Amino acid sequence: MTYRLRLFVSDDSSPAQRQAAERLFRQALDNSLGDAALVLPVYSAYQRLAARHGESPDMEALTVEERMVFETWQMAEAAALQAVFGPHRHLEEGGYEIEADA
């Protein structure tokens, strides 16, 4: 299953810079999860868990499987954000959107 990524970066970024940043972000996600085909299913499962339990749930309240999905996505997301924004990322530096490829 392929996915479409949209990275929100500063308005003064050129299209080439945005594309390069999206490529880095995508590579980091794919590498962290082991395969591009896992990005959308893991991200979707994470979103469902976050909607049900919040962005910072009590990890003890989650099942082992839920905790594994939550932690796996958080590690992949952190690696992708660091690949693009560096280790000292700030929330105002941008976000991302992932959806199924049409």
PDB file of N, CA and C in Angstrom:
ATOM      1  N   MET A   1       0.853  -1.175   0.000  1.00  0.00           N
ATOM      2  CA  MET A   1       0.000   0.000   0.000  1.00  0.00           C
ATOM      3  C   MET A   1       0.898   1.238   0.000  1.00  0.00           C
ATOM      4  N   THR A   2       0.711   2.089  -0.950  1.00  0.00           N
ATOM      5  CA  THR A   2       1.534   3.293  -1.019  1.00  0.00           C
ATOM      6  C   THR A   2       0.819   4.440  -0.323  1.00  0.00           C
ATOM      7  N   TYR A   3       1.579   5.461  -0.025  1.00  0.00           N
ATOM      8  CA  TYR A   3       1.022   6.610   0.670  1.00  0.00           C
ATOM      9  C   TYR A   3       1.532   7.900   0.059  1.00  0.00           C
ATOM     10  N   ARG A   4       0.767   8.933   0.317  1.00  0.00           N
ATOM     11  CA  ARG A   4       1.128  10.265  -0.136  1.00  0.00           C
ATOM     12  C   ARG A   4       1.501  11.068   1.104  1.00  0.00           C
ATOM     13  N   LEU A   5       2.603  11.771   1.024  1.00  0.00           N
ATOM     14  CA  LEU A   5       3.108  12.569   2.134  1.00  0.00           C
ATOM     15  C   LEU A   5       3.095  14.033   1.741  1.00  0.00           C
ATOM     16  N   ARG A   6       2.602  14.850   2.626  1.00  0.00           N
ATOM     17  CA  ARG A   6       2.677  16.299   2.443  1.00  0.00           C
ATOM     18  C   ARG A   6       3.339  16.859   3.679  1.00  0.00           C
ATOM     19  N   LEU A   7       4.458  17.490   3.481  1.00  0.00           N
ATOM     20  CA  LEU A   7       5.223  18.071   4.579  1.00  0.00           C
ATOM     21  C   LEU A   7       4.975  19.572   4.594  1.00  0.00           C
ATOM     22  N   PHE A   8       4.649  20.099   5.748  1.00  0.00           N
ATOM     23  CA  PHE A   8       4.420  21.532   5.897  1.00  0.00           C
ATOM     24  C   PHE A   8       5.714  22.168   6.384  1.00  0.00           C
ATOM     25  N   VAL A   9       6.310  22.964   5.530  1.00  0.00           N
ATOM     26  CA  VAL A   9       7.563  23.640   5.843  1.00  0.00           C
ATOM     27  C   VAL A   9       7.356  25.137   5.696  1.00  0.00           C
ATOM     28  N   SER A  10       8.345  25.905   6.062  1.00  0.00           N
ATOM     29  CA  SER A  10       8.208  27.355   6.013  1.00  0.00           C
ATOM     30  C   SER A  10       7.918  27.832   4.595  1.00  0.00           C
ATOM     31  N   ASP A  11       7.206  28.942   4.513  1.00  0.00           N
ATOM     32  CA  ASP A  11       6.799  29.491   3.219  1.00  0.00           C
ATOM     33  C   ASP A  11       7.971  29.953   2.368  1.00  0.00           C
ATOM     34  N   ASP A  12       9.122  30.192   2.985  1.00  0.00           N
ATOM     35  CA  ASP A  12      10.262  30.653   2.198  1.00  0.00           C
ATOM     36  C   ASP A  12      11.082  29.502   1.609  1.00  0.00           C
ATOM     37  N   SER A  13      10.579  28.279   1.746  1.00  0.00           N
ATOM     38  CA  SER A  13      11.243  27.118   1.145  1.00  0.00           C
ATOM     39  C   SER A  13      10.871  27.034  -0.331  1.00  0.00           C
ATOM     40  N   SER A  14      11.843  26.699  -1.143  1.00  0.00           N
ATOM     41  CA  SER A  14      11.579  26.519  -2.569  1.00  0.00           C
ATOM     42  C   SER A  14      10.908  25.168  -2.793  1.00  0.00           C
ATOM     43  N   PRO A  15      10.259  24.981  -3.932  1.00  0.00           N
ATOM     44  CA  PRO A  15       9.680  23.657  -4.235  1.00  0.00           C
ATOM     45  C   PRO A  15      10.726  22.543  -4.179  1.00  0.00           C
ATOM     46  N   ALA A  16      11.925  22.818  -4.632  1.00  0.00           N
ATOM     47  CA  ALA A  16      12.992  21.808  -4.597  1.00  0.00           C
ATOM     48  C   ALA A  16      13.368  21.471  -3.152  1.00  0.00           C
ATOM     49  N   GLN A  17      13.421  22.473  -2.288  1.00  0.00           N
ATOM     50  CA  GLN A  17      13.739  22.231  -0.875  1.00  0.00           C
ATOM     51  C   GLN A  17      12.640  21.417  -0.208  1.00  0.00           C
ATOM     52  N   ARG A  18      11.379  21.745  -0.515  1.00  0.00           N
ATOM     53  CA  ARG A  18      10.253  21.009   0.050  1.00  0.00           C
ATOM     54  C   ARG A  18      10.292  19.552  -0.414  1.00  0.00           C
ATOM     55  N   GLN A  19      10.549  19.327  -1.696  1.00  0.00           N
ATOM     56  CA  GLN A  19      10.616  17.966  -2.226  1.00  0.00           C
ATOM     57  C   GLN A  19      11.755  17.183  -1.585  1.00  0.00           C
ATOM     58  N   ALA A  20      12.890  17.828  -1.391  1.00  0.00           N
ATOM     59  CA  ALA A  20      14.029  17.164  -0.746  1.00  0.00           C
ATOM     60  C   ALA A  20      13.682  16.804   0.696  1.00  0.00           C
ATOM     61  N   ALA A  21      13.012  17.714   1.387  1.00  0.00           N
ATOM     62  CA  ALA A  21      12.612  17.456   2.773  1.00  0.00           C
ATOM     63  C   ALA A  21      11.604  16.307   2.834  1.00  0.00           C
ATOM     64  N   GLU A  22      10.662  16.285   1.916  1.00  0.00           N
ATOM     65  CA  GLU A  22       9.685  15.198   1.880  1.00  0.00           C
ATOM     66  C   GLU A  22      10.366  13.859   1.580  1.00  0.00           C
ATOM     67  N   ARG A  23      11.357  13.878   0.715  1.00  0.00           N
ATOM     68  CA  ARG A  23      12.101  12.652   0.390  1.00  0.00           C
ATOM     69  C   ARG A  23      12.836  12.139   1.639  1.00  0.00           C
ATOM     70  N   LEU A  24      13.480  13.040   2.381  1.00  0.00           N
ATOM     71  CA  LEU A  24      14.172  12.651   3.615  1.00  0.00           C
ATOM     72  C   LEU A  24      13.194  12.095   4.646  1.00  0.00           C
ATOM     73  N   PHE A  25      12.069  12.779   4.799  1.00  0.00           N
ATOM     74  CA  PHE A  25      11.048  12.362   5.760  1.00  0.00           C
ATOM     75  C   PHE A  25      10.544  10.960   5.409  1.00  0.00           C
ATOM     76  N   ARG A  26      10.217  10.771   4.136  1.00  0.00           N
ATOM     77  CA  ARG A  26       9.707   9.481   3.658  1.00  0.00           C
ATOM     78  C   ARG A  26      10.754   8.373   3.857  1.00  0.00           C
ATOM     79  N   GLN A  27      11.993   8.647   3.510  1.00  0.00           N
ATOM     80  CA  GLN A  27      13.049   7.640   3.674  1.00  0.00           C
ATOM     81  C   GLN A  27      13.211   7.249   5.142  1.00  0.00           C
ATOM     82  N   ALA A  28      13.165   8.226   6.030  1.00  0.00           N
ATOM     83  CA  ALA A  28      13.306   7.937   7.456  1.00  0.00           C
ATOM     84  C   ALA A  28      12.136   7.099   7.965  1.00  0.00           C
ATOM     85  N   LEU A  29      10.905   7.440   7.547  1.00  0.00           N
ATOM     86  CA  LEU A  29       9.747   6.631   7.950  1.00  0.00           C
ATOM     87  C   LEU A  29       9.872   5.201   7.424  1.00  0.00           C
ATOM     88  N   ASP A  30      10.151   5.082   6.127  1.00  0.00           N
ATOM     89  CA  ASP A  30      10.261   3.765   5.497  1.00  0.00           C
ATOM     90  C   ASP A  30      11.335   2.921   6.181  1.00  0.00           C
ATOM     91  N   ASN A  31      12.483   3.517   6.437  1.00  0.00           N
ATOM     92  CA  ASN A  31      13.584   2.788   7.081  1.00  0.00           C
ATOM     93  C   ASN A  31      13.246   2.412   8.520  1.00  0.00           C
ATOM     94  N   SER A  32      12.621   3.319   9.247  1.00  0.00           N
ATOM     95  CA  SER A  32      12.287   3.047  10.644  1.00  0.00           C
ATOM     96  C   SER A  32      11.267   1.922  10.783  1.00  0.00           C
ATOM     97  N   LEU A  33      10.305   1.890   9.860  1.00  0.00           N
ATOM     98  CA  LEU A  33       9.267   0.873   9.934  1.00  0.00           C
ATOM     99  C   LEU A  33       9.637  -0.395   9.170  1.00  0.00           C
ATOM    100  N   GLY A  34      10.672  -0.316   8.340  1.00  0.00           N
ATOM    101  CA  GLY A  34      11.156  -1.494   7.633  1.00  0.00           C
ATOM    102  C   GLY A  34      10.681  -1.617   6.205  1.00  0.00           C
ATOM    103  N   ASP A  35       9.606  -0.897   5.843  1.00  0.00           N
ATOM    104  CA  ASP A  35       9.078  -0.992   4.489  1.00  0.00           C
ATOM    105  C   ASP A  35       8.050   0.114   4.300  1.00  0.00           C
ATOM    106  N   ALA A  36       8.026   0.690   3.117  1.00  0.00           N
ATOM    107  CA  ALA A  36       7.057   1.747   2.812  1.00  0.00           C
ATOM    108  C   ALA A  36       5.622   1.243   2.941  1.00  0.00           C
ATOM    109  N   ALA A  37       5.408  -0.047   2.700  1.00  0.00           N
ATOM    110  CA  ALA A  37       4.064  -0.616   2.783  1.00  0.00           C
ATOM    111  C   ALA A  37       3.511  -0.619   4.209  1.00  0.00           C
ATOM    112  N   LEU A  38       4.369  -0.450   5.198  1.00  0.00           N
ATOM    113  CA  LEU A  38       3.920  -0.447   6.593  1.00  0.00           C
ATOM    114  C   LEU A  38       3.544   0.945   7.094  1.00  0.00           C
ATOM    115  N   VAL A  39       3.944   1.989   6.391  1.00  0.00           N
ATOM    116  CA  VAL A  39       3.731   3.350   6.883  1.00  0.00           C
ATOM    117  C   VAL A  39       2.247   3.644   7.079  1.00  0.00           C
ATOM    118  N   LEU A  40       1.453   3.491   6.075  1.00  0.00           N
ATOM    119  CA  LEU A  40       0.040   3.847   6.179  1.00  0.00           C
ATOM    120  C   LEU A  40      -0.706   2.988   7.206  1.00  0.00           C
ATOM    121  N   PRO A  41      -0.540   1.670   7.233  1.00  0.00           N
ATOM    122  CA  PRO A  41      -1.261   0.881   8.250  1.00  0.00           C
ATOM    123  C   PRO A  41      -0.845   1.214   9.681  1.00  0.00           C
ATOM    124  N   VAL A  42       0.448   1.405   9.904  1.00  0.00           N
ATOM    125  CA  VAL A  42       0.906   1.734  11.266  1.00  0.00           C
ATOM    126  C   VAL A  42       0.435   3.130  11.652  1.00  0.00           C
ATOM    127  N   TYR A  43       0.524   4.081  10.725  1.00  0.00           N
ATOM    128  CA  TYR A  43       0.071   5.448  10.995  1.00  0.00           C
ATOM    129  C   TYR A  43      -1.436   5.464  11.282  1.00  0.00           C
ATOM    130  N   SER A  44      -2.216   4.732  10.507  1.00  0.00           N
ATOM    131  CA  SER A  44      -3.668   4.677  10.713  1.00  0.00           C
ATOM    132  C   SER A  44      -4.005   4.067  12.070  1.00  0.00           C
ATOM    133  N   ALA A  45      -3.313   3.004  12.433  1.00  0.00           N
ATOM    134  CA  ALA A  45      -3.530   2.378  13.740  1.00  0.00           C
ATOM    135  C   ALA A  45      -3.149   3.339  14.861  1.00  0.00           C
ATOM    136  N   TYR A  46      -2.041   4.055  14.684  1.00  0.00           N
ATOM    137  CA  TYR A  46      -1.612   5.046  15.675  1.00  0.00           C
ATOM    138  C   TYR A  46      -2.672   6.140  15.834  1.00  0.00           C
ATOM    139  N   GLN A  47      -3.199   6.629  14.716  1.00  0.00           N
ATOM    140  CA  GLN A  47      -4.220   7.680  14.779  1.00  0.00           C
ATOM    141  C   GLN A  47      -5.460   7.203  15.530  1.00  0.00           C
ATOM    142  N   ARG A  48      -5.885   5.975  15.286  1.00  0.00           N
ATOM    143  CA  ARG A  48      -7.045   5.432  16.007  1.00  0.00           C
ATOM    144  C   ARG A  48      -6.762   5.352  17.504  1.00  0.00           C
ATOM    145  N   LEU A  49      -5.556   4.897  17.850  1.00  0.00           N
ATOM    146  CA  LEU A  49      -5.191   4.815  19.264  1.00  0.00           C
ATOM    147  C   LEU A  49      -5.135   6.199  19.907  1.00  0.00           C
ATOM    148  N   ALA A  50      -4.551   7.153  19.204  1.00  0.00           N
ATOM    149  CA  ALA A  50      -4.448   8.513  19.744  1.00  0.00           C
ATOM    150  C   ALA A  50      -5.829   9.141  19.899  1.00  0.00           C
ATOM    151  N   ALA A  51      -6.749   8.850  18.979  1.00  0.00           N
ATOM    152  CA  ALA A  51      -8.118   9.374  19.091  1.00  0.00           C
ATOM    153  C   ALA A  51      -8.830   8.773  20.304  1.00  0.00           C
ATOM    154  N   ARG A  52      -8.553   7.525  20.571  1.00  0.00           N
ATOM    155  CA  ARG A  52      -9.216   6.829  21.688  1.00  0.00           C
ATOM    156  C   ARG A  52      -8.563   7.126  23.035  1.00  0.00           C
ATOM    157  N   HIS A  53      -7.215   7.211  23.060  1.00  0.00           N
ATOM    158  CA  HIS A  53      -6.495   7.318  24.329  1.00  0.00           C
ATOM    159  C   HIS A  53      -5.756   8.637  24.522  1.00  0.00           C
ATOM    160  N   GLY A  54      -5.714   9.491  23.498  1.00  0.00           N
ATOM    161  CA  GLY A  54      -4.984  10.748  23.596  1.00  0.00           C
ATOM    162  C   GLY A  54      -3.565  10.613  23.067  1.00  0.00           C
ATOM    163  N   GLU A  55      -2.938  11.761  22.836  1.00  0.00           N
ATOM    164  CA  GLU A  55      -1.578  11.783  22.284  1.00  0.00           C
ATOM    165  C   GLU A  55      -0.523  11.274  23.272  1.00  0.00           C
ATOM    166  N   SER A  56      -0.811  11.384  24.557  1.00  0.00           N
ATOM    167  CA  SER A  56       0.121  10.911  25.597  1.00  0.00           C
ATOM    168  C   SER A  56      -0.633   9.996  26.559  1.00  0.00           C
ATOM    169  N   PRO A  57      -0.998   8.810  26.104  1.00  0.00           N
ATOM    170  CA  PRO A  57      -1.805   7.929  26.953  1.00  0.00           C
ATOM    171  C   PRO A  57      -0.996   7.322  28.088  1.00  0.00           C
ATOM    172  N   ASP A  58      -1.715   6.817  29.058  1.00  0.00           N
ATOM    173  CA  ASP A  58      -1.106   6.004  30.103  1.00  0.00           C
ATOM    174  C   ASP A  58      -0.732   4.687  29.423  1.00  0.00           C
ATOM    175  N   MET A  59       0.540   4.470  29.222  1.00  0.00           N
ATOM    176  CA  MET A  59       0.992   3.303  28.469  1.00  0.00           C
ATOM    177  C   MET A  59       0.584   1.997  29.143  1.00  0.00           C
ATOM    178  N   GLU A  60       0.408   2.026  30.449  1.00  0.00           N
ATOM    179  CA  GLU A  60      -0.016   0.820  31.168  1.00  0.00           C
ATOM    180  C   GLU A  60      -1.472   0.466  30.855  1.00  0.00           C
ATOM    181  N   ALA A  61      -2.255   1.457  30.388  1.00  0.00           N
ATOM    182  CA  ALA A  61      -3.660   1.212  30.060  1.00  0.00           C
ATOM    183  C   ALA A  61      -3.821   0.571  28.684  1.00  0.00           C
ATOM    184  N   LEU A  62      -2.769   0.584  27.892  1.00  0.00           N
ATOM    185  CA  LEU A  62      -2.808   0.005  26.548  1.00  0.00           C
ATOM    186  C   LEU A  62      -2.473  -1.481  26.604  1.00  0.00           C
ATOM    187  N   THR A  63      -2.996  -2.223  25.642  1.00  0.00           N
ATOM    188  CA  THR A  63      -2.583  -3.620  25.520  1.00  0.00           C
ATOM    189  C   THR A  63      -1.142  -3.642  25.009  1.00  0.00           C
ATOM    190  N   VAL A  64      -0.527  -4.784  25.073  1.00  0.00           N
ATOM    191  CA  VAL A  64       0.843  -4.913  24.576  1.00  0.00           C
ATOM    192  C   VAL A  64       0.904  -4.547  23.091  1.00  0.00           C
ATOM    193  N   GLU A  65      -0.077  -5.010  22.321  1.00  0.00           N
ATOM    194  CA  GLU A  65      -0.105  -4.724  20.887  1.00  0.00           C
ATOM    195  C   GLU A  65      -0.306  -3.229  20.626  1.00  0.00           C
ATOM    196  N   GLU A  66      -1.218  -2.597  21.379  1.00  0.00           N
ATOM    197  CA  GLU A  66      -1.449  -1.160  21.223  1.00  0.00           C
ATOM    198  C   GLU A  66      -0.200  -0.356  21.575  1.00  0.00           C
ATOM    199  N   ARG A  67       0.445  -0.739  22.646  1.00  0.00           N
ATOM    200  CA  ARG A  67       1.674  -0.057  23.077  1.00  0.00           C
ATOM    201  C   ARG A  67       2.758  -0.201  22.012  1.00  0.00           C
ATOM    202  N   MET A  68       2.857  -1.388  21.413  1.00  0.00           N
ATOM    203  CA  MET A  68       3.864  -1.613  20.383  1.00  0.00           C
ATOM    204  C   MET A  68       3.603  -0.719  19.167  1.00  0.00           C
ATOM    205  N   VAL A  69       2.352  -0.623  18.730  1.00  0.00           N
ATOM    206  CA  VAL A  69       2.006   0.246  17.608  1.00  0.00           C
ATOM    207  C   VAL A  69       2.308   1.700  17.962  1.00  0.00           C
ATOM    208  N   PHE A  70       1.882   2.124  19.139  1.00  0.00           N
ATOM    209  CA  PHE A  70       2.080   3.511  19.563  1.00  0.00           C
ATOM    210  C   PHE A  70       3.566   3.874  19.597  1.00  0.00           C
ATOM    211  N   GLU A  71       4.351   3.041  20.248  1.00  0.00           N
ATOM    212  CA  GLU A  71       5.784   3.313  20.377  1.00  0.00           C
ATOM    213  C   GLU A  71       6.508   3.205  19.042  1.00  0.00           C
ATOM    214  N   THR A  72       6.104   2.248  18.212  1.00  0.00           N
ATOM    215  CA  THR A  72       6.729   2.084  16.904  1.00  0.00           C
ATOM    216  C   THR A  72       6.519   3.331  16.058  1.00  0.00           C
ATOM    217  N   TRP A  73       5.265   3.836  16.034  1.00  0.00           N
ATOM    218  CA  TRP A  73       5.010   5.039  15.247  1.00  0.00           C
ATOM    219  C   TRP A  73       5.766   6.242  15.821  1.00  0.00           C
ATOM    220  N   GLN A  74       5.766   6.387  17.124  1.00  0.00           N
ATOM    221  CA  GLN A  74       6.448   7.534  17.718  1.00  0.00           C
ATOM    222  C   GLN A  74       7.939   7.529  17.392  1.00  0.00           C
ATOM    223  N   MET A  75       8.553   6.366  17.391  1.00  0.00           N
ATOM    224  CA  MET A  75       9.978   6.290  17.052  1.00  0.00           C
ATOM    225  C   MET A  75      10.202   6.607  15.580  1.00  0.00           C
ATOM    226  N   ALA A  76       9.348   6.089  14.704  1.00  0.00           N
ATOM    227  CA  ALA A  76       9.479   6.371  13.269  1.00  0.00           C
ATOM    228  C   ALA A  76       9.253   7.853  12.995  1.00  0.00           C
ATOM    229  N   GLU A  77       8.239   8.428  13.624  1.00  0.00           N
ATOM    230  CA  GLU A  77       7.947   9.849  13.453  1.00  0.00           C
ATOM    231  C   GLU A  77       9.115  10.704  13.951  1.00  0.00           C
ATOM    232  N   ALA A  78       9.666  10.364  15.096  1.00  0.00           N
ATOM    233  CA  ALA A  78      10.798  11.116  15.639  1.00  0.00           C
ATOM    234  C   ALA A  78      11.992  11.052  14.688  1.00  0.00           C
ATOM    235  N   ALA A  79      12.252   9.887  14.126  1.00  0.00           N
ATOM    236  CA  ALA A  79      13.368   9.739  13.179  1.00  0.00           C
ATOM    237  C   ALA A  79      13.133  10.590  11.936  1.00  0.00           C
ATOM    238  N   ALA A  80      11.894  10.611  11.438  1.00  0.00           N
ATOM    239  CA  ALA A  80      11.575  11.392  10.235  1.00  0.00           C
ATOM    240  C   ALA A  80      11.675  12.890  10.511  1.00  0.00           C
ATOM    241  N   LEU A  81      11.142  13.316  11.641  1.00  0.00           N
ATOM    242  CA  LEU A  81      11.211  14.737  11.986  1.00  0.00           C
ATOM    243  C   LEU A  81      12.652  15.179  12.192  1.00  0.00           C
ATOM    244  N   GLN A  82      13.446  14.332  12.820  1.00  0.00           N
ATOM    245  CA  GLN A  82      14.852  14.670  13.030  1.00  0.00           C
ATOM    246  C   GLN A  82      15.599  14.713  11.703  1.00  0.00           C
ATOM    247  N   ALA A  83      15.264  13.819  10.784  1.00  0.00           N
ATOM    248  CA  ALA A  83      15.928  13.801   9.474  1.00  0.00           C
ATOM    249  C   ALA A  83      15.710  15.109   8.732  1.00  0.00           C
ATOM    250  N   VAL A  84      14.548  15.709   8.903  1.00  0.00           N
ATOM    251  CA  VAL A  84      14.215  16.937   8.185  1.00  0.00           C
ATOM    252  C   VAL A  84      14.565  18.185   8.981  1.00  0.00           C
ATOM    253  N   PHE A  85      14.177  18.208  10.255  1.00  0.00           N
ATOM    254  CA  PHE A  85      14.309  19.433  11.043  1.00  0.00           C
ATOM    255  C   PHE A  85      15.485  19.424  12.007  1.00  0.00           C
ATOM    256  N   GLY A  86      16.168  18.312  12.136  1.00  0.00           N
ATOM    257  CA  GLY A  86      17.300  18.224  13.044  1.00  0.00           C
ATOM    258  C   GLY A  86      16.878  17.806  14.444  1.00  0.00           C
ATOM    259  N   PRO A  87      17.849  17.594  15.317  1.00  0.00           N
ATOM    260  CA  PRO A  87      17.554  17.075  16.657  1.00  0.00           C
ATOM    261  C   PRO A  87      16.864  18.085  17.564  1.00  0.00           C
ATOM    262  N   HIS A  88      16.924  19.356  17.237  1.00  0.00           N
ATOM    263  CA  HIS A  88      16.333  20.377  18.093  1.00  0.00           C
ATOM    264  C   HIS A  88      15.074  20.944  17.456  1.00  0.00           C
ATOM    265  N   ARG A  89      14.202  20.066  17.021  1.00  0.00           N
ATOM    266  CA  ARG A  89      12.971  20.439  16.325  1.00  0.00           C
ATOM    267  C   ARG A  89      12.043  21.215  17.260  1.00  0.00           C
ATOM    268  N   HIS A  90      11.362  22.207  16.684  1.00  0.00           N
ATOM    269  CA  HIS A  90      10.348  22.962  17.405  1.00  0.00           C
ATOM    270  C   HIS A  90       9.034  22.801  16.664  1.00  0.00           C
ATOM    271  N   LEU A  91       7.921  22.829  17.368  1.00  0.00           N
ATOM    272  CA  LEU A  91       6.618  22.572  16.751  1.00  0.00           C
ATOM    273  C   LEU A  91       6.285  23.539  15.633  1.00  0.00           C
ATOM    274  N   GLU A  92       6.739  24.763  15.707  1.00  0.00           N
ATOM    275  CA  GLU A  92       6.411  25.728  14.669  1.00  0.00           C
ATOM    276  C   GLU A  92       7.178  25.485  13.372  1.00  0.00           C
ATOM    277  N   GLU A  93       8.056  24.525  13.343  1.00  0.00           N
ATOM    278  CA  GLU A  93       8.849  24.257  12.147  1.00  0.00           C
ATOM    279  C   GLU A  93       8.076  23.484  11.088  1.00  0.00           C
ATOM    280  N   GLY A  94       6.939  22.977  11.397  1.00  0.00           N
ATOM    281  CA  GLY A  94       6.146  22.301  10.383  1.00  0.00           C
ATOM    282  C   GLY A  94       5.582  20.986  10.874  1.00  0.00           C
ATOM    283  N   GLY A  95       4.698  20.446  10.088  1.00  0.00           N
ATOM    284  CA  GLY A  95       4.071  19.183  10.381  1.00  0.00           C
ATOM    285  C   GLY A  95       3.980  18.362   9.111  1.00  0.00           C
ATOM    286  N   TYR A  96       3.123  17.368   9.138  1.00  0.00           N
ATOM    287  CA  TYR A  96       2.994  16.513   7.963  1.00  0.00           C
ATOM    288  C   TYR A  96       1.584  15.947   7.895  1.00  0.00           C
ATOM    289  N   GLU A  97       1.286  15.413   6.721  1.00  0.00           N
ATOM    290  CA  GLU A  97       0.007  14.766   6.481  1.00  0.00           C
ATOM    291  C   GLU A  97       0.304  13.511   5.672  1.00  0.00           C
ATOM    292  N   ILE A  98      -0.277  12.415   6.059  1.00  0.00           N
ATOM    293  CA  ILE A  98      -0.096  11.155   5.343  1.00  0.00           C
ATOM    294  C   ILE A  98      -1.477  10.629   4.992  1.00  0.00           C
ATOM    295  N   GLU A  99      -1.642  10.218   3.747  1.00  0.00           N
ATOM    296  CA  GLU A  99      -2.901   9.630   3.317  1.00  0.00           C
ATOM    297  C   GLU A  99      -2.632   8.586   2.254  1.00  0.00           C
ATOM    298  N   ALA A 100      -3.640   7.761   1.996  1.00  0.00           N
ATOM    299  CA  ALA A 100      -3.509   6.718   0.993  1.00  0.00           C
ATOM    300  C   ALA A 100      -3.300   7.343  -0.373  1.00  0.00           C
ATOM    301  N   ASP A 101      -2.447   6.732  -1.154  1.00  0.00           N
ATOM    302  CA  ASP A 101      -2.200   7.180  -2.523  1.00  0.00           C
ATOM    303  C   ASP A 101      -3.378   6.748  -3.379  1.00  0.00           C
ATOM    304  N   ALA A 102      -3.831   7.659  -4.197  1.00  0.00           N
ATOM    305  CA  ALA A 102      -5.013   7.357  -5.023  1.00  0.00           C
ATOM    306  C   ALA A 102      -4.706   6.403  -6.145  1.00  0.00           C
TER     307      ALA A 102
END
